[in-house]
mmCIF file of C-alpha atoms in Angstrom:
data_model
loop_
_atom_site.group_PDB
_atom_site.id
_atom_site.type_symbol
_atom_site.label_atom_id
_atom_site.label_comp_id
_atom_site.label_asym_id
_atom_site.label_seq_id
_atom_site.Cartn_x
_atom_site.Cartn_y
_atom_site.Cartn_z
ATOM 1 C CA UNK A 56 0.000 0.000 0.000
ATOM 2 C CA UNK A 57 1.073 3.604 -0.521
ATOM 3 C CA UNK A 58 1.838 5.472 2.506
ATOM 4 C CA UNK A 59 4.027 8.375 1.130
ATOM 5 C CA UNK A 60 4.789 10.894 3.541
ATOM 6 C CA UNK A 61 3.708 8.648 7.071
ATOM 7 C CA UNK A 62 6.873 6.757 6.345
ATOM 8 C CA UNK A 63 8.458 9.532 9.486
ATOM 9 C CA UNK A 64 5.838 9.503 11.808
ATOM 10 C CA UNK A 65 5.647 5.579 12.163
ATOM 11 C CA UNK A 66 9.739 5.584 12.421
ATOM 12 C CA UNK A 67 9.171 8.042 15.572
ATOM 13 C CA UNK A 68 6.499 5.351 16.611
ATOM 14 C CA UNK A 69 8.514 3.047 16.663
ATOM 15 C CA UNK A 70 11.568 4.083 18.240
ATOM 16 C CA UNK A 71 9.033 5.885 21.165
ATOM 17 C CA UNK A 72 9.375 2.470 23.326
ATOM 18 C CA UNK A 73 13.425 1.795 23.084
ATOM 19 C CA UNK A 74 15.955 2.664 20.336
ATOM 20 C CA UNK A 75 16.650 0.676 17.508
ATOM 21 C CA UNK A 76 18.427 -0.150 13.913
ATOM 22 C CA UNK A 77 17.213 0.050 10.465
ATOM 23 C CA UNK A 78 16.279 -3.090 9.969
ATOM 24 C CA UNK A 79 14.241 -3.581 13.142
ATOM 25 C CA UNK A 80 12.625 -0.407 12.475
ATOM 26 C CA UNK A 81 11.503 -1.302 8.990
ATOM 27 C CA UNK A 82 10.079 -5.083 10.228
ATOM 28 C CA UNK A 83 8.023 -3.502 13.027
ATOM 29 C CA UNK A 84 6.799 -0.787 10.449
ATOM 30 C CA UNK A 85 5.884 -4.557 8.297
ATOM 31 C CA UNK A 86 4.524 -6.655 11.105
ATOM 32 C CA UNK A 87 2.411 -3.850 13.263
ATOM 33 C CA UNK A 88 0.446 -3.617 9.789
ATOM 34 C CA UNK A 89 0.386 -6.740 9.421
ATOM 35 C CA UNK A 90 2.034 -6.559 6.366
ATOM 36 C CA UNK A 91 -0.564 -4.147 4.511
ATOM 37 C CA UNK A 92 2.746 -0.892 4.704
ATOM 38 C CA UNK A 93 5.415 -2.968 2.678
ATOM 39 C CA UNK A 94 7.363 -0.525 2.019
ATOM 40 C CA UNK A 95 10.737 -0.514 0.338
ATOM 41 C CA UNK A 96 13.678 -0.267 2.736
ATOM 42 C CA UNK A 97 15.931 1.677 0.859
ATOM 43 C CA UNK A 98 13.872 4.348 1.452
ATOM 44 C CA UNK A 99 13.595 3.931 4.991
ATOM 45 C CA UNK A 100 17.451 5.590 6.002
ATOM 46 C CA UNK A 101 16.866 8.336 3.978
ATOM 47 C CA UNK A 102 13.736 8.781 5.998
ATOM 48 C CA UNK A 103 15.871 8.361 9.347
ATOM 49 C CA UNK A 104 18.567 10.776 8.250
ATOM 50 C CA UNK A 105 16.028 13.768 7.498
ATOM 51 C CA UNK A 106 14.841 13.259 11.014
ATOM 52 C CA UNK A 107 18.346 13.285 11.907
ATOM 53 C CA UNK A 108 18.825 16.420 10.271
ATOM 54 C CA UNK A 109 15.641 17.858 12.225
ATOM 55 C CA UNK A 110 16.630 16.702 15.581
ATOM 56 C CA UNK A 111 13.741 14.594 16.294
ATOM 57 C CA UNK A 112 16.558 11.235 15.780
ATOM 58 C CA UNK A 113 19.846 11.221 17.020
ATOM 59 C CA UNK A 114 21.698 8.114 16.362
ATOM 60 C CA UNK A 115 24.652 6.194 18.036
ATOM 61 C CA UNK A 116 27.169 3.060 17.636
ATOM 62 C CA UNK A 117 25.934 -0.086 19.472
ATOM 63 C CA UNK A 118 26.466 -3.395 19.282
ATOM 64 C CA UNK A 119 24.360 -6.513 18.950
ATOM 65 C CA UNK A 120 25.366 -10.012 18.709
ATOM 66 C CA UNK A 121 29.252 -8.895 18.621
ATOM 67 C CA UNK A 122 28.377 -6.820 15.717
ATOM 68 C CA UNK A 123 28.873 -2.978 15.571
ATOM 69 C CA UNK A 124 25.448 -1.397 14.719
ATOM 70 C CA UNK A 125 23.543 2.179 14.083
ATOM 71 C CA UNK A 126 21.193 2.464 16.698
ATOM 72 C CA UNK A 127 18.318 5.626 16.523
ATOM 73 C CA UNK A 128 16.762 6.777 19.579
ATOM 74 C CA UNK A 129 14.146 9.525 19.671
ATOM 75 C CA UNK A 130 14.766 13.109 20.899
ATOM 76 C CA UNK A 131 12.151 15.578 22.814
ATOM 77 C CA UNK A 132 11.553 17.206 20.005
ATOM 78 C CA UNK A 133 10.824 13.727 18.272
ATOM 79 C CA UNK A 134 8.206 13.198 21.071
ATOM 80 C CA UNK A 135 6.665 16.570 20.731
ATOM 81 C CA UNK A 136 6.570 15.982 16.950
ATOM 82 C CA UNK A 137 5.194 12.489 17.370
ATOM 83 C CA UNK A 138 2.121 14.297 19.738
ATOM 84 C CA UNK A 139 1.400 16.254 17.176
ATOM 85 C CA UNK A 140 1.202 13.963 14.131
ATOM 86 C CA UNK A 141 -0.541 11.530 15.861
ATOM 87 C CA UNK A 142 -3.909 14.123 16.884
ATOM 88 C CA UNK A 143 -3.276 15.255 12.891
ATOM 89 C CA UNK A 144 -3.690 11.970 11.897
ATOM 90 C CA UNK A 145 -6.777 10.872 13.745
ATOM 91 C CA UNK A 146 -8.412 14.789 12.556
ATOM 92 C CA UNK A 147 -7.688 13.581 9.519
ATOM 93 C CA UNK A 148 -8.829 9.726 9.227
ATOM 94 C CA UNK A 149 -11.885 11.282 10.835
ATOM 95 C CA UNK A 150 -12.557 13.285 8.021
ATOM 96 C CA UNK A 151 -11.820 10.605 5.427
ATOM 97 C CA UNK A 152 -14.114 7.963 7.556
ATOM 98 C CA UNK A 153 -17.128 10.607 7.951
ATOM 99 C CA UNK A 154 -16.757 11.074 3.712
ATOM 100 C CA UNK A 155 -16.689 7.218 2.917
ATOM 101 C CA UNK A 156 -18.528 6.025 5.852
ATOM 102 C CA UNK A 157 -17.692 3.272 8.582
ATOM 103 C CA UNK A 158 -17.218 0.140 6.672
ATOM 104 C CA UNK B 78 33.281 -9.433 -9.603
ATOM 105 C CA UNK B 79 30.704 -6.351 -8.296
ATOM 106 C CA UNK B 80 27.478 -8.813 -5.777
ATOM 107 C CA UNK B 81 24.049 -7.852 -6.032
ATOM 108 C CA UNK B 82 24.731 -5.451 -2.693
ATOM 109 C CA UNK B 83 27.980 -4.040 -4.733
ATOM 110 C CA UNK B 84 25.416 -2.894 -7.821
ATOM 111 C CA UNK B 85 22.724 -1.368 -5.429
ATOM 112 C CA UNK B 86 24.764 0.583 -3.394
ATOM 113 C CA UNK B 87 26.955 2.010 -6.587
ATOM 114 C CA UNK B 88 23.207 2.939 -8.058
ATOM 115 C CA UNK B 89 21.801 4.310 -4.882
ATOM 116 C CA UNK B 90 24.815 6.366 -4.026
ATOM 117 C CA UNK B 91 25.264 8.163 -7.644
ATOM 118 C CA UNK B 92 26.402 11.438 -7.180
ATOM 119 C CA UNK B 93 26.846 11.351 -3.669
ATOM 120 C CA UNK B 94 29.704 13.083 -1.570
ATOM 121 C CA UNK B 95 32.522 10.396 -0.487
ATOM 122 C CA UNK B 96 31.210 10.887 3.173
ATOM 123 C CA UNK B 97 27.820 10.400 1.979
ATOM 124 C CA UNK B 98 28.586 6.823 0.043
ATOM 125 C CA UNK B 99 30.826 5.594 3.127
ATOM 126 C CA UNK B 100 27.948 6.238 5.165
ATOM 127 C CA UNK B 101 25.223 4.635 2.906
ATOM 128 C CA UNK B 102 27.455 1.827 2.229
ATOM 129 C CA UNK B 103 27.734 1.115 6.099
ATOM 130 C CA UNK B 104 24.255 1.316 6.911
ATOM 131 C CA UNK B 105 23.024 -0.538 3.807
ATOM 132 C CA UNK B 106 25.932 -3.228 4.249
ATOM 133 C CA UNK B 107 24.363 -3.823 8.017
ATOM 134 C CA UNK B 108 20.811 -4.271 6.662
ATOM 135 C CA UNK B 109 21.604 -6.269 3.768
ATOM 136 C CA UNK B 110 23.101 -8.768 6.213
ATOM 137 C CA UNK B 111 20.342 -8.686 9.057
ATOM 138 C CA UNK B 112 17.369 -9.353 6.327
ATOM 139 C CA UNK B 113 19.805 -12.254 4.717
ATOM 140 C CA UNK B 114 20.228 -14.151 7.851
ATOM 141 C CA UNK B 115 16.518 -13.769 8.525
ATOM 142 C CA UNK B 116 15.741 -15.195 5.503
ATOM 143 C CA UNK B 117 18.419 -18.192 5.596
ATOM 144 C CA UNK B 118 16.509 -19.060 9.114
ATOM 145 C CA UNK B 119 13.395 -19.207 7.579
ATOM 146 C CA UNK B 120 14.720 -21.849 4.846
ATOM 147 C CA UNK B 121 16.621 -19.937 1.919
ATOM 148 C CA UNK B 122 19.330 -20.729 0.477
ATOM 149 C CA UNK B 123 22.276 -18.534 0.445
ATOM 150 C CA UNK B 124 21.808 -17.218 -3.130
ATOM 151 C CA UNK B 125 17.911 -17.009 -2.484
ATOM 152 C CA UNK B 126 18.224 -14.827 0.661
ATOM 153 C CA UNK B 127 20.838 -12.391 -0.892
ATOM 154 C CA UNK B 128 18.474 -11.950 -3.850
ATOM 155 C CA UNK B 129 15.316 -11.675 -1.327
ATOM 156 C CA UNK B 130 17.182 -8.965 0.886
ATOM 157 C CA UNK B 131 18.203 -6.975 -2.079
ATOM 158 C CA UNK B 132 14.761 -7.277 -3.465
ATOM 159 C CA UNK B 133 13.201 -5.666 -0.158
ATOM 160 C CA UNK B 134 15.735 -2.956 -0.691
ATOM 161 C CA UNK B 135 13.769 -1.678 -3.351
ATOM 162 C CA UNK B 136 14.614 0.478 -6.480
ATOM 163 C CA UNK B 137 18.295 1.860 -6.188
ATOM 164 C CA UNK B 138 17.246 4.486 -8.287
ATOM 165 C CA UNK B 139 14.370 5.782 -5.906
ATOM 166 C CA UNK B 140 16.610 5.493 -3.274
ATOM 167 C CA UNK B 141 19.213 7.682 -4.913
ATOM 168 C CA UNK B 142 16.617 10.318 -5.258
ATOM 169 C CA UNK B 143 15.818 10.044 -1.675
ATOM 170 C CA UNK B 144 19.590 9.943 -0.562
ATOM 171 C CA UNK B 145 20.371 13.086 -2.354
ATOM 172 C CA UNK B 146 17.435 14.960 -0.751
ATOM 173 C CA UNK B 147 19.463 14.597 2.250
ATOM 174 C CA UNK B 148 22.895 13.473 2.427
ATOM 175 C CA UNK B 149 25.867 15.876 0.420
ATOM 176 C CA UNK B 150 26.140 15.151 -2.708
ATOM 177 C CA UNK B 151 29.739 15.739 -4.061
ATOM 178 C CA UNK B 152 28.832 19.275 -6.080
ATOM 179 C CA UNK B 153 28.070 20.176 -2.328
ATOM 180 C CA UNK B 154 30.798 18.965 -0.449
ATOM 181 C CA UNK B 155 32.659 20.302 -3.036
ATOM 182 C CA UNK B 156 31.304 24.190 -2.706
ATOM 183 C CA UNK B 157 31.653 23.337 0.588
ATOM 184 C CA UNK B 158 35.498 22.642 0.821
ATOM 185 C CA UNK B 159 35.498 25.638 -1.798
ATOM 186 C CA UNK B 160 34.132 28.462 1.028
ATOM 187 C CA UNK B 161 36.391 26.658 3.687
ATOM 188 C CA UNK B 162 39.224 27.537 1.735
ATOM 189 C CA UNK B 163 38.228 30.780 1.403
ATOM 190 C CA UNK B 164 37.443 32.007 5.087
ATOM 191 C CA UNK B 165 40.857 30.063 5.873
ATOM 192 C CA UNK B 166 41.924 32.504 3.770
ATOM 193 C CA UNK B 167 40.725 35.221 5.169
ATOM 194 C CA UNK B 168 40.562 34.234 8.978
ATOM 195 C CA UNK B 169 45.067 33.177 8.054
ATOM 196 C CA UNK B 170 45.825 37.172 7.007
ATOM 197 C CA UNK B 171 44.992 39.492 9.532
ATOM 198 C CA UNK B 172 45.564 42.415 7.277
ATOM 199 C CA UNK B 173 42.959 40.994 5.370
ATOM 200 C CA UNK B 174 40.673 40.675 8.407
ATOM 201 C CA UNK B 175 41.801 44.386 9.205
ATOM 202 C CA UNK B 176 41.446 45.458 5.515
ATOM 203 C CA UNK B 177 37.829 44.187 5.844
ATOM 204 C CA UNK B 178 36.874 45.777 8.765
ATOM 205 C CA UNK B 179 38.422 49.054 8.311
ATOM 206 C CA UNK B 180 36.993 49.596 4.883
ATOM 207 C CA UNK B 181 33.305 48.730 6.591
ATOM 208 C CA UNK B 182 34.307 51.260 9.141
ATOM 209 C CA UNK B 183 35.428 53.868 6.535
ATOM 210 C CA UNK B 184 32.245 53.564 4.343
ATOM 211 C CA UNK B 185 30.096 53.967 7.134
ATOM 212 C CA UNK B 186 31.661 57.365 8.673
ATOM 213 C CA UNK B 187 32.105 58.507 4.971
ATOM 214 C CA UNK B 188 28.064 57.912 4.767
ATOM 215 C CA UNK B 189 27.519 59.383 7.986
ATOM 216 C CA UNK B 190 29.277 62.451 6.929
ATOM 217 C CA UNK B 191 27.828 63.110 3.613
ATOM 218 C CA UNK B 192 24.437 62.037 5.460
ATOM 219 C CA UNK B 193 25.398 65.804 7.841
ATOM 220 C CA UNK B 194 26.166 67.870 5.126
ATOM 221 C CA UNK B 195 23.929 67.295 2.351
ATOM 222 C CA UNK B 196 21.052 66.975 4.657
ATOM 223 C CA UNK B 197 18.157 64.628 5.456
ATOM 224 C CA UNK B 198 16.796 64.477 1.718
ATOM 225 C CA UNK B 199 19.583 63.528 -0.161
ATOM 226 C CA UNK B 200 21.351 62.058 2.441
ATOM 227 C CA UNK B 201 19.518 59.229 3.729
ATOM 228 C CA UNK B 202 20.109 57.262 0.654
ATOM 229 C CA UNK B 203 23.566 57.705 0.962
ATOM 230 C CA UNK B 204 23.696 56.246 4.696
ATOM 231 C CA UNK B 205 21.663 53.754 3.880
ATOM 232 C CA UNK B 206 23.735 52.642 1.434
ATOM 233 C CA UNK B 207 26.457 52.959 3.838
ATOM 234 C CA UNK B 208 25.301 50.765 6.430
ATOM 235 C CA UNK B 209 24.192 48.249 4.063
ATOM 236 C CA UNK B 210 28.052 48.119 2.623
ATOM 237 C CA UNK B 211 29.552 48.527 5.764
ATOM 238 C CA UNK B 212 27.169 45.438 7.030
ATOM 239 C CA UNK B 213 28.647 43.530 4.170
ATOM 240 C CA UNK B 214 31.655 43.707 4.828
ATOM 241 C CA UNK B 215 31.975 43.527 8.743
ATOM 242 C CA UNK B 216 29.202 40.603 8.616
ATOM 243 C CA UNK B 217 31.898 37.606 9.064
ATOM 244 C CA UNK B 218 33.223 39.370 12.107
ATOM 245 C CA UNK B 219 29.961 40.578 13.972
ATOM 246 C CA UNK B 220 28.206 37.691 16.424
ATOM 247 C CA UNK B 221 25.886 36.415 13.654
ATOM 248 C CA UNK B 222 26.965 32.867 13.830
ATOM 249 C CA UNK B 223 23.141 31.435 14.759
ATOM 250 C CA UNK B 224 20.570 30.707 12.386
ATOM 251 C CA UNK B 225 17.936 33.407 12.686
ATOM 252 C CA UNK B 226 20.677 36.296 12.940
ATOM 253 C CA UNK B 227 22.395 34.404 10.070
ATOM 254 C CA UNK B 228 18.980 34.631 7.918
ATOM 255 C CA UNK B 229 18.387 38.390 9.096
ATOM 256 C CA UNK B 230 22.114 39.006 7.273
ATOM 257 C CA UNK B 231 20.941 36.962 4.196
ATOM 258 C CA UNK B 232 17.919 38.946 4.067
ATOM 259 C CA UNK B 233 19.488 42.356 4.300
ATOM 260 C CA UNK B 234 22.302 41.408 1.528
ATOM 261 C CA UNK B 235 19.459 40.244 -0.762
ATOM 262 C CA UNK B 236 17.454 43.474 -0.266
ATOM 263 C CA UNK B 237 20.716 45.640 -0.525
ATOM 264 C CA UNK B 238 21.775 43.571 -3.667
ATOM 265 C CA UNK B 239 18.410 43.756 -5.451
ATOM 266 C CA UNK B 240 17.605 46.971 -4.588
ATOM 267 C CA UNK B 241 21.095 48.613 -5.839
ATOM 268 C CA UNK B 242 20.576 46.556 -9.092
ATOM 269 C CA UNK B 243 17.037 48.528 -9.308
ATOM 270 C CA UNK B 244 18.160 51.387 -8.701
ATOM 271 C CA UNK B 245 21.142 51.071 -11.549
ATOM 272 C CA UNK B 246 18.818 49.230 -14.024
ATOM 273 C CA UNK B 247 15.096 50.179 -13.296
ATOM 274 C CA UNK B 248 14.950 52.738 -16.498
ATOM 275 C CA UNK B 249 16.216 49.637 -18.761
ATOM 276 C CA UNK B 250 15.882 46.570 -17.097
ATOM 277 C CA UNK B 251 14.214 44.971 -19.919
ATOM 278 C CA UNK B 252 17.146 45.970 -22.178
ATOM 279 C CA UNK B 253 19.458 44.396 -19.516
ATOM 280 C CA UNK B 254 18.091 41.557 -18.709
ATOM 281 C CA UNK B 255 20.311 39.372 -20.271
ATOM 282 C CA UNK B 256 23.404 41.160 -18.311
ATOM 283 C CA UNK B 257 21.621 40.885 -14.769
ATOM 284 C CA UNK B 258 20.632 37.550 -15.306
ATOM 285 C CA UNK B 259 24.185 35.945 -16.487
ATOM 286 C CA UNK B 260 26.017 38.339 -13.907
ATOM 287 C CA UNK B 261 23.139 37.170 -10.985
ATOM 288 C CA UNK B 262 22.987 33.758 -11.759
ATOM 289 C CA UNK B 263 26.160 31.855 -10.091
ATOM 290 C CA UNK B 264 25.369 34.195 -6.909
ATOM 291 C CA UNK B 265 21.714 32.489 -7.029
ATOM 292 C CA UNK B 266 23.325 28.822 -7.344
ATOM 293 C CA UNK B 267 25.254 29.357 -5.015
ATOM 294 C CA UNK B 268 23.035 30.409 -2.513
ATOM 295 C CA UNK B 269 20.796 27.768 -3.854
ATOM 296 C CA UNK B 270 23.272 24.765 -3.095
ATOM 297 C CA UNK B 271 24.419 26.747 -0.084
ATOM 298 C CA UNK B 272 20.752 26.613 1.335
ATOM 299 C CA UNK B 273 20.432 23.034 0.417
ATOM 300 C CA UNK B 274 23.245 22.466 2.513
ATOM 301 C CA UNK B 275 21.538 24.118 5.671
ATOM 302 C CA UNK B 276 18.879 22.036 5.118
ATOM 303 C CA UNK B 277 21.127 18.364 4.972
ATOM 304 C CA UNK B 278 23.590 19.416 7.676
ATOM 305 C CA UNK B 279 22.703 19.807 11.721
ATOM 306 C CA UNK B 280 23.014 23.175 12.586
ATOM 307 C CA UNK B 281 25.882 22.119 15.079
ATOM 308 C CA UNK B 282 27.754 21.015 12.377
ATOM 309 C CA UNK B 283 27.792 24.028 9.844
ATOM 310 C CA UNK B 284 30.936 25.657 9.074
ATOM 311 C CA UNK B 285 31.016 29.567 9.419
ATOM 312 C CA UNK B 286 30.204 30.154 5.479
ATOM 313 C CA UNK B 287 27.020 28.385 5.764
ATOM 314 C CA UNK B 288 26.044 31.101 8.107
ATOM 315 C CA UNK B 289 26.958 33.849 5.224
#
């Protein structure tokens, strides 16, 4: 399913519990949809480095399993951001559900 | 021999800065291998998971776009390097730095002076003008290293620039158009990749000519 521009606000979901890498990130994205957001995951550290770049993600080296690995946590501002998106997002699927009705 | 992973990351990371690919390359390197064990444990064979994992990655070519919206590319890190070199060159001659700030100094009294004696009329073009020179030049050494002063200095050089070139070419603009717009035009790409720099670095780590 398309999902262009939510790709950020599910990342910040995600990471709102405990940090995490890339690829962890992108198969909780998969599984809490139950597979219905399969997105592409080359597009998903793009995604993580513009939130780096707007302070809502800061990243740091960790290691798992012996192996060196990116971690992301969130920031305050990341929170704050996440607050908002979320009440947009229910305004908004309000507004599509009162147009096509409850199913 | 280039892998699967070798080809996607080459095509992802066209036209990126050599910081930029390094990075990509990492991160892409650590994912590749995390969704290829994952798919070994759930019964693929070695060739089968490597082809499943790069599948998932996804079109190299979208993620190129998507890299280069916010990682350097190399024309960036290379205007970049370009206006390190030249405040090293500056902030390395103190004459220079002294040159700079006493000419800023000089224009403004010389304004400030013709601004007294040919009166309010006439003169407060001529200290605005002044100030606005005087600005430009003393800008690199006045506390206006944080964003919002930095864009108020921006701001003020565009209006001075655009405003001088209206007042020099407003009669015939139209007749030179073709001179504004060849002589205007590297100023506006550079500002152009300069602001798409702001935009792809953190703030803590912009060099002083981003601020400029």
């Amino acid at each position: 399913m398309n999902f262009k521009g939510t790709l950020p606000p599910l990342i910040l979901e995600t990471l709102i519990h405990e940090p995490s890498h890339g690829y962890r990130i992108a198969q909780r994205i998969k599984e809490g949809s139950r597979g219905v957001l399969d997105f592409k995951e080359g597009t998903l550290y793009p995604a993580l480095h513009k939130l780096e770049n707007e302070g809502l993600v800061e990243s740091y080296d960790g290691v798992e399993k012996g192996r060196p690995r990116r971690y992301y946590r969130i920031t305050k501002s990341g929170r704050a951001t996440l607050v908002r998106d979320r009440a947009e997002w229910r305004e908004l699927s309000q507004a599509v559900t009162s147009i096509l009705g409850e199913a | 021999m280039m892998t699967r992973l070798d080809t996607w990351i080459k095509q992802a990371t066209r036209h990126l800065s050599k910081e930029s690919i390094a990075q990509v390359r990492i991160e892409i390197q650590e994912h590749h291998e995390l969704a290829r064990e994952a798919a070994m444990q759930d019964g693929a064979s070695a060739d089968e998971a490597d082809r499943l994992a790069i599948t998932a990655l996804g079109d190299p070519k979208l993620a190129n776009r998507e890299y280069r919206k916010v990682l350097l590319t190399s024309s960036e890190a290379r205007t970049l390097s370009q206006g390190s070199r030249e405040v090293q060159a500056v902030c390395s001659r103190p004459w220079l730095r002294r040159l700079m700030q006493g000419f800023s100094i000089a224009v403004l009294l010389a304004a400030i002076a013709t601004f007294l004696m040919s009166g309010a009329k006439t003169g407060w073009p001529v200290l605005l003008a002044g100030a606005a020179i005087a600005l430009l030049f003393a800008a690199p050494f006045m506390p206006i290293y944080t964003p919002p002063r930095a864009r108020i200095v921006r701001c003020l050089r565009l209006v001075f620039v655009l405003g001088t070139l209206a007042a020099i070419f407003s009669p015939d603009a139209l007749k030179w158009s073709w001179l504004l717009i060849s002589c205007l035009w590297p100023l506006v790409w550079t500002e152009w990749v300069r602001a798409s720099i702001r935009r792809k670095l953190p703030v803590a780590q912009w060099p002083k000519q981003l601020y400029l």
